[in-house]
Short mmCIF file of C-alpha atoms in Angstrom, two decimals:
data_model
loop_
_atom_site.label_atom_id
_atom_site.label_comp_id
_atom_site.label_asym_id
_atom_site.label_seq_id
_atom_site.Cartn_x
_atom_site.Cartn_y
_atom_site.Cartn_z
CA UNK A 1 -12.11 -12.80 18.41
CA UNK A 2 -11.46 -9.80 16.15
CA UNK A 3 -9.18 -10.38 13.18
CA UNK A 4 -7.31 -7.27 12.10
CA UNK A 5 -5.76 -7.44 8.62
CA UNK A 6 -2.86 -5.05 9.07
CA UNK A 7 0.61 -4.20 7.89
CA UNK A 8 -0.01 -0.51 7.20
CA UNK A 9 0.44 2.66 9.23
CA UNK A 10 -3.35 2.89 9.25
CA UNK A 11 -3.56 -0.45 11.06
CA UNK A 12 -1.02 0.73 13.63
CA UNK A 13 -3.09 3.87 14.28
CA UNK A 14 -6.27 1.81 14.67
CA UNK A 15 -4.66 -0.77 16.95
CA UNK A 16 -3.24 1.90 19.24
CA UNK A 17 -6.82 3.04 19.83
CA UNK A 18 -8.58 -0.31 20.15
CA UNK A 19 -5.98 -2.29 22.14
CA UNK A 20 -6.69 -0.51 25.46
CA UNK A 21 -10.39 -1.34 25.00
CA UNK A 22 -10.46 -4.85 23.50
CA UNK A 23 -8.05 -7.68 24.26
CA UNK A 24 -9.56 -10.32 21.98
CA UNK A 25 -7.55 -9.27 18.94
CA UNK A 26 -5.31 -11.12 16.52
CA UNK A 27 -3.46 -9.43 13.65
CA UNK A 28 -2.10 -10.77 10.38
CA UNK A 29 0.32 -9.03 8.04
CA UNK A 30 1.53 -10.23 4.65
CA UNK A 31 5.15 -9.36 5.41
CA UNK A 32 7.57 -9.33 8.32
CA UNK A 33 8.07 -5.62 7.73
CA UNK A 34 4.34 -5.10 8.27
CA UNK A 35 4.63 -7.02 11.52
CA UNK A 36 7.49 -4.81 12.69
CA UNK A 37 5.22 -1.79 12.37
CA UNK A 38 3.20 -3.28 15.21
CA UNK A 39 6.04 -4.03 17.58
CA UNK A 40 5.48 -3.08 21.23
CA UNK A 41 1.71 -3.42 20.96
CA UNK A 42 0.13 -6.01 23.32
CA UNK A 43 -1.29 -8.20 20.56
CA UNK A 44 -0.56 -11.43 18.76
CA UNK A 45 0.78 -10.79 15.26
CA UNK A 46 1.18 -13.41 12.53
CA UNK A 47 3.30 -12.30 9.58
CA UNK A 48 2.44 -14.61 6.72
CA UNK A 49 0.69 -14.41 3.37
CA UNK A 50 -2.68 -16.13 3.66
CA UNK A 51 -4.44 -17.73 0.72
CA UNK A 52 -8.21 -18.05 0.67
CA UNK A 53 -8.10 -21.61 2.03
CA UNK A 54 -5.63 -20.55 4.73
CA UNK A 55 -7.98 -17.73 5.71
CA UNK A 56 -10.82 -20.21 6.12
CA UNK A 57 -8.69 -22.34 8.43
CA UNK A 58 -7.51 -19.25 10.28
CA UNK A 59 -11.01 -18.04 11.17
CA UNK A 60 -12.00 -21.53 12.34
CA UNK A 61 -8.91 -22.05 14.48
CA UNK A 62 -9.12 -18.61 16.09
CA UNK A 63 -12.91 -18.44 16.44
CA UNK A 64 -13.07 -15.18 14.49
CA UNK A 65 -16.39 -13.35 14.69
CA UNK A 66 -15.32 -10.03 13.14
CA UNK A 67 -12.90 -9.02 10.36
CA UNK A 68 -11.45 -5.51 10.25
CA UNK A 69 -9.54 -5.02 7.00
CA UNK A 70 -6.90 -2.29 7.11
CA UNK A 71 -4.70 -3.74 4.38
CA UNK A 72 -3.11 -1.51 1.73
CA UNK A 73 -5.60 -0.06 -0.80
CA UNK A 74 -3.73 -1.91 -3.59
CA UNK A 75 -3.72 -5.30 -1.81
CA UNK A 76 -6.79 -6.33 -3.80
CA UNK A 77 -6.45 -10.10 -3.50
CA UNK A 78 -6.21 -9.97 0.28
CA UNK A 79 -9.37 -7.91 0.63
CA UNK A 80 -11.34 -9.92 -1.93
CA UNK A 81 -10.45 -13.19 -0.20
CA UNK A 82 -11.35 -11.75 3.20
CA UNK A 83 -14.72 -10.65 1.80
CA UNK A 84 -15.38 -14.16 0.48
CA UNK A 85 -14.46 -15.65 3.85
CA UNK A 86 -16.76 -13.24 5.69
CA UNK A 87 -19.62 -14.19 3.38
CA UNK A 88 -19.05 -17.93 3.57
CA UNK A 89 -18.61 -17.96 7.36
CA UNK A 90 -21.20 -15.25 8.04
CA UNK A 91 -18.62 -13.06 9.78
CA UNK A 92 -19.07 -9.30 10.07
CA UNK A 93 -16.59 -7.40 7.86
CA UNK A 94 -15.37 -3.81 8.20
CA UNK A 95 -13.08 -2.05 5.74
CA UNK A 96 -10.85 1.01 6.12
CA UNK A 97 -9.83 2.85 2.94
CA UNK A 98 -7.51 5.83 2.97
CA UNK A 99 -9.37 8.90 1.78
CA UNK A 100 -8.37 9.96 -1.71
CA UNK A 101 -6.93 13.45 -1.99
CA UNK A 102 -8.49 16.01 -4.31
CA UNK A 103 -5.19 17.48 -5.46
CA UNK A 104 -4.29 16.72 -9.08
CA UNK A 105 -0.87 17.41 -10.64
CA UNK A 106 -0.43 20.01 -13.35
CA UNK A 107 0.81 17.26 -15.69
CA UNK A 108 -0.31 13.67 -15.24
CA UNK A 109 -1.40 10.42 -16.84
CA UNK A 110 -3.50 7.75 -15.17
CA UNK A 111 -3.60 4.00 -15.86
CA UNK A 112 -5.84 1.38 -14.32
CA UNK A 113 -3.38 -1.52 -14.69
CA UNK A 114 0.37 -2.01 -14.52
CA UNK A 115 0.68 -3.39 -18.07
CA UNK A 116 -0.69 -0.29 -19.83
CA UNK A 117 1.33 1.93 -17.50
CA UNK A 118 4.56 0.17 -18.42
CA UNK A 119 3.68 0.26 -22.13
CA UNK A 120 3.36 4.03 -21.81
CA UNK A 121 6.72 4.34 -20.02
CA UNK A 122 8.34 2.34 -22.81
CA UNK A 123 7.66 5.21 -25.19
CA UNK A 124 8.77 8.18 -23.09
CA UNK A 125 12.08 10.00 -23.22
CA UNK A 126 13.79 11.09 -20.02
CA UNK A 127 14.39 9.56 -16.65
CA UNK A 128 11.65 7.94 -14.60
CA UNK A 129 11.33 7.65 -10.80
CA UNK A 130 9.21 4.62 -9.86
CA UNK A 131 7.66 4.63 -6.38
CA UNK A 132 5.19 1.75 -6.70
CA UNK A 133 6.80 -0.52 -4.11
CA UNK A 134 8.64 -3.76 -4.75
CA UNK A 135 5.68 -5.98 -5.71
CA UNK A 136 5.39 -4.40 -9.16
CA UNK A 137 9.11 -4.47 -9.97
CA UNK A 138 9.08 -7.76 -11.95
CA UNK A 139 6.75 -6.16 -14.52
CA UNK A 140 9.51 -3.71 -15.48
CA UNK A 141 12.06 -6.37 -16.45
CA UNK A 142 11.31 -6.20 -20.20
CA UNK A 143 11.19 -2.42 -20.41
CA UNK A 144 13.51 -1.34 -23.22
CA UNK A 145 14.48 1.89 -21.46
CA UNK A 146 14.95 0.24 -18.06
CA UNK A 147 18.31 1.96 -17.65
CA UNK A 148 16.44 5.28 -17.48
CA UNK A 149 14.25 4.10 -14.58
CA UNK A 150 15.10 4.62 -10.92
CA UNK A 151 13.30 2.57 -8.29
CA UNK A 152 12.69 3.88 -4.78
CA UNK A 153 12.14 0.96 -2.44
CA UNK A 154 12.48 0.11 1.24
CA UNK A 155 16.06 -0.68 2.32
CA UNK A 156 15.45 -4.43 2.70
CA UNK A 157 17.62 -7.12 1.13
CA UNK A 158 14.72 -9.04 -0.41
CA UNK A 159 13.42 -5.93 -2.15
CA UNK A 160 16.87 -5.06 -3.47
CA UNK A 161 17.19 -8.64 -4.72
CA UNK A 162 13.84 -8.33 -6.49
CA UNK A 163 15.25 -5.33 -8.34
CA UNK A 164 18.43 -7.18 -9.24
CA UNK A 165 16.42 -10.19 -10.46
CA UNK A 166 14.53 -7.83 -12.81
CA UNK A 167 17.80 -6.65 -14.33
CA UNK A 168 17.88 -3.32 -12.51
CA UNK A 169 21.41 -2.07 -11.90
CA UNK A 170 22.54 -0.96 -8.41
CA UNK A 171 22.89 2.64 -9.62
CA UNK A 172 19.16 2.65 -10.40
CA UNK A 173 18.09 1.41 -6.96
CA UNK A 174 17.26 4.00 -4.30
CA UNK A 175 16.78 2.06 -1.06
CA UNK A 176 15.37 4.51 1.46
CA UNK A 177 12.82 4.55 4.25
CA UNK A 178 10.09 7.21 4.12
CA UNK A 179 8.11 9.25 4.81
CA UNK A 180 9.43 11.71 2.23
CA UNK A 181 8.77 15.43 2.45
CA UNK A 182 8.08 17.62 -0.57
CA UNK A 183 11.61 18.99 -0.39
CA UNK A 184 13.15 15.53 -0.20
CA UNK A 185 11.16 14.46 -3.26
CA UNK A 186 12.27 17.61 -5.07
CA UNK A 187 15.90 16.97 -4.18
CA UNK A 188 15.66 13.43 -5.53
CA UNK A 189 13.96 14.59 -8.73
CA UNK A 190 16.68 17.18 -9.30
CA UNK A 191 19.53 14.85 -8.33
CA UNK A 192 18.49 12.20 -10.88
CA UNK A 193 17.09 14.64 -13.48
CA UNK A 194 13.68 12.95 -13.31
CA UNK A 195 11.01 13.78 -15.91
CA UNK A 196 8.32 11.25 -14.88
CA UNK A 197 7.24 10.24 -11.38
CA UNK A 198 5.33 6.94 -11.15
CA UNK A 199 3.19 6.50 -8.06
CA UNK A 200 0.08 4.96 -6.57
CA UNK A 201 -2.92 6.99 -5.43
CA UNK A 202 -2.07 6.19 -1.84
CA UNK A 203 -3.52 9.29 -0.18
CA UNK A 204 -1.86 11.45 2.44
CA UNK A 205 -0.71 8.44 4.45
CA UNK A 206 1.21 7.16 1.45
CA UNK A 207 2.87 10.50 0.71
CA UNK A 208 0.89 11.22 -2.46
CA UNK A 209 0.46 14.93 -1.71
CA UNK A 210 4.20 15.50 -1.18
CA UNK A 211 4.99 13.77 -4.47
CA UNK A 212 2.47 15.84 -6.40
CA UNK A 213 3.69 19.13 -4.92
CA UNK A 214 7.31 18.22 -5.70
CA UNK A 215 6.39 17.23 -9.26
CA UNK A 216 4.51 20.47 -9.86
CA UNK A 217 7.40 22.59 -8.63
CA UNK A 218 9.88 20.77 -10.87
CA UNK A 219 7.71 20.39 -13.99
CA UNK A 220 7.61 16.61 -13.74
CA UNK A 221 4.75 14.50 -15.14
CA UNK A 222 3.06 12.25 -12.59
CA UNK A 223 2.09 8.79 -13.84
CA UNK A 224 -0.58 7.25 -11.62
CA UNK A 225 -1.44 3.59 -11.14
CA UNK A 226 -5.13 4.03 -10.28
CA UNK A 227 -6.53 2.77 -7.03
CA UNK A 228 -8.56 -0.44 -7.51
CA UNK A 229 -12.28 0.25 -7.67
CA UNK A 230 -13.91 -2.20 -5.27
CA UNK A 231 -17.27 -1.78 -3.56
CA UNK A 232 -16.76 -2.59 0.13
CA UNK A 233 -19.42 -3.11 2.78
CA UNK A 234 -19.06 -1.17 6.04
CA UNK A 235 -16.48 1.16 4.53
CA UNK A 236 -14.82 3.90 6.59
CA UNK A 237 -12.32 6.58 5.59
CA UNK A 238 -11.77 7.74 9.16
CA UNK A 239 -10.10 5.75 11.96
CA UNK A 240 -12.36 7.21 14.67
CA UNK A 241 -15.52 6.32 12.74
CA UNK A 242 -14.20 2.80 12.12
CA UNK A 243 -13.48 2.40 15.83
CA UNK A 244 -17.02 3.40 16.77
CA UNK A 245 -18.52 0.97 14.26
CA UNK A 246 -16.35 -1.91 15.45
CA UNK A 247 -17.16 -1.17 19.09
CA UNK A 248 -20.86 -0.70 18.24
CA UNK A 249 -20.89 2.82 19.62
CA UNK A 250 -23.33 5.47 18.36
#
């Protein structure tokens, strides 16, 4: 049985290609939203956060003999636990990582952890657009200039509640579903008079290019949360190459 760690658009793209070929597939996603991305595909999907011990039980119960990790590039704990499981159980592991883009903004800062990034934002003047997703929102709760920060999140009640729990006012919550074009990003920057755009290095799939282009055209500084630097075995940056490796094709 092949275990696909999904929940991203990348995993949907991969599954659309492998499902007609292999039927012995089971998919896990950390969230229900991730599971919804895979609706209408002929596969079993379990939407639940798995700890390391739960992963060990999962591979035993489902007789897993291959792990294909297409989780988000910032879902570090998931990938590290899956790697440990593959090593302990002697299960083959494959990893897909979105290719990083070579485009850099005209004005930018880069931070390798959320704490130093937030410390930097605490000293800036002007409005900030945060597009890091909802998982990082609690870190912003003590920011002294929180009222100047606008948070773009998915339009889901639990994510809105996470914002409210962090003391973020409704007027600072932008609940919208992407993808966002360059022009849409520009319109949002201009509408809210944004001076700083906070984002992950999520590649083209995550809309990084459109954010950078919009920031450059409006004179906005991009503040990056760096992609985690993990050395993966059997790493692919291309869905077609990953498919060939998984299917053992030359």
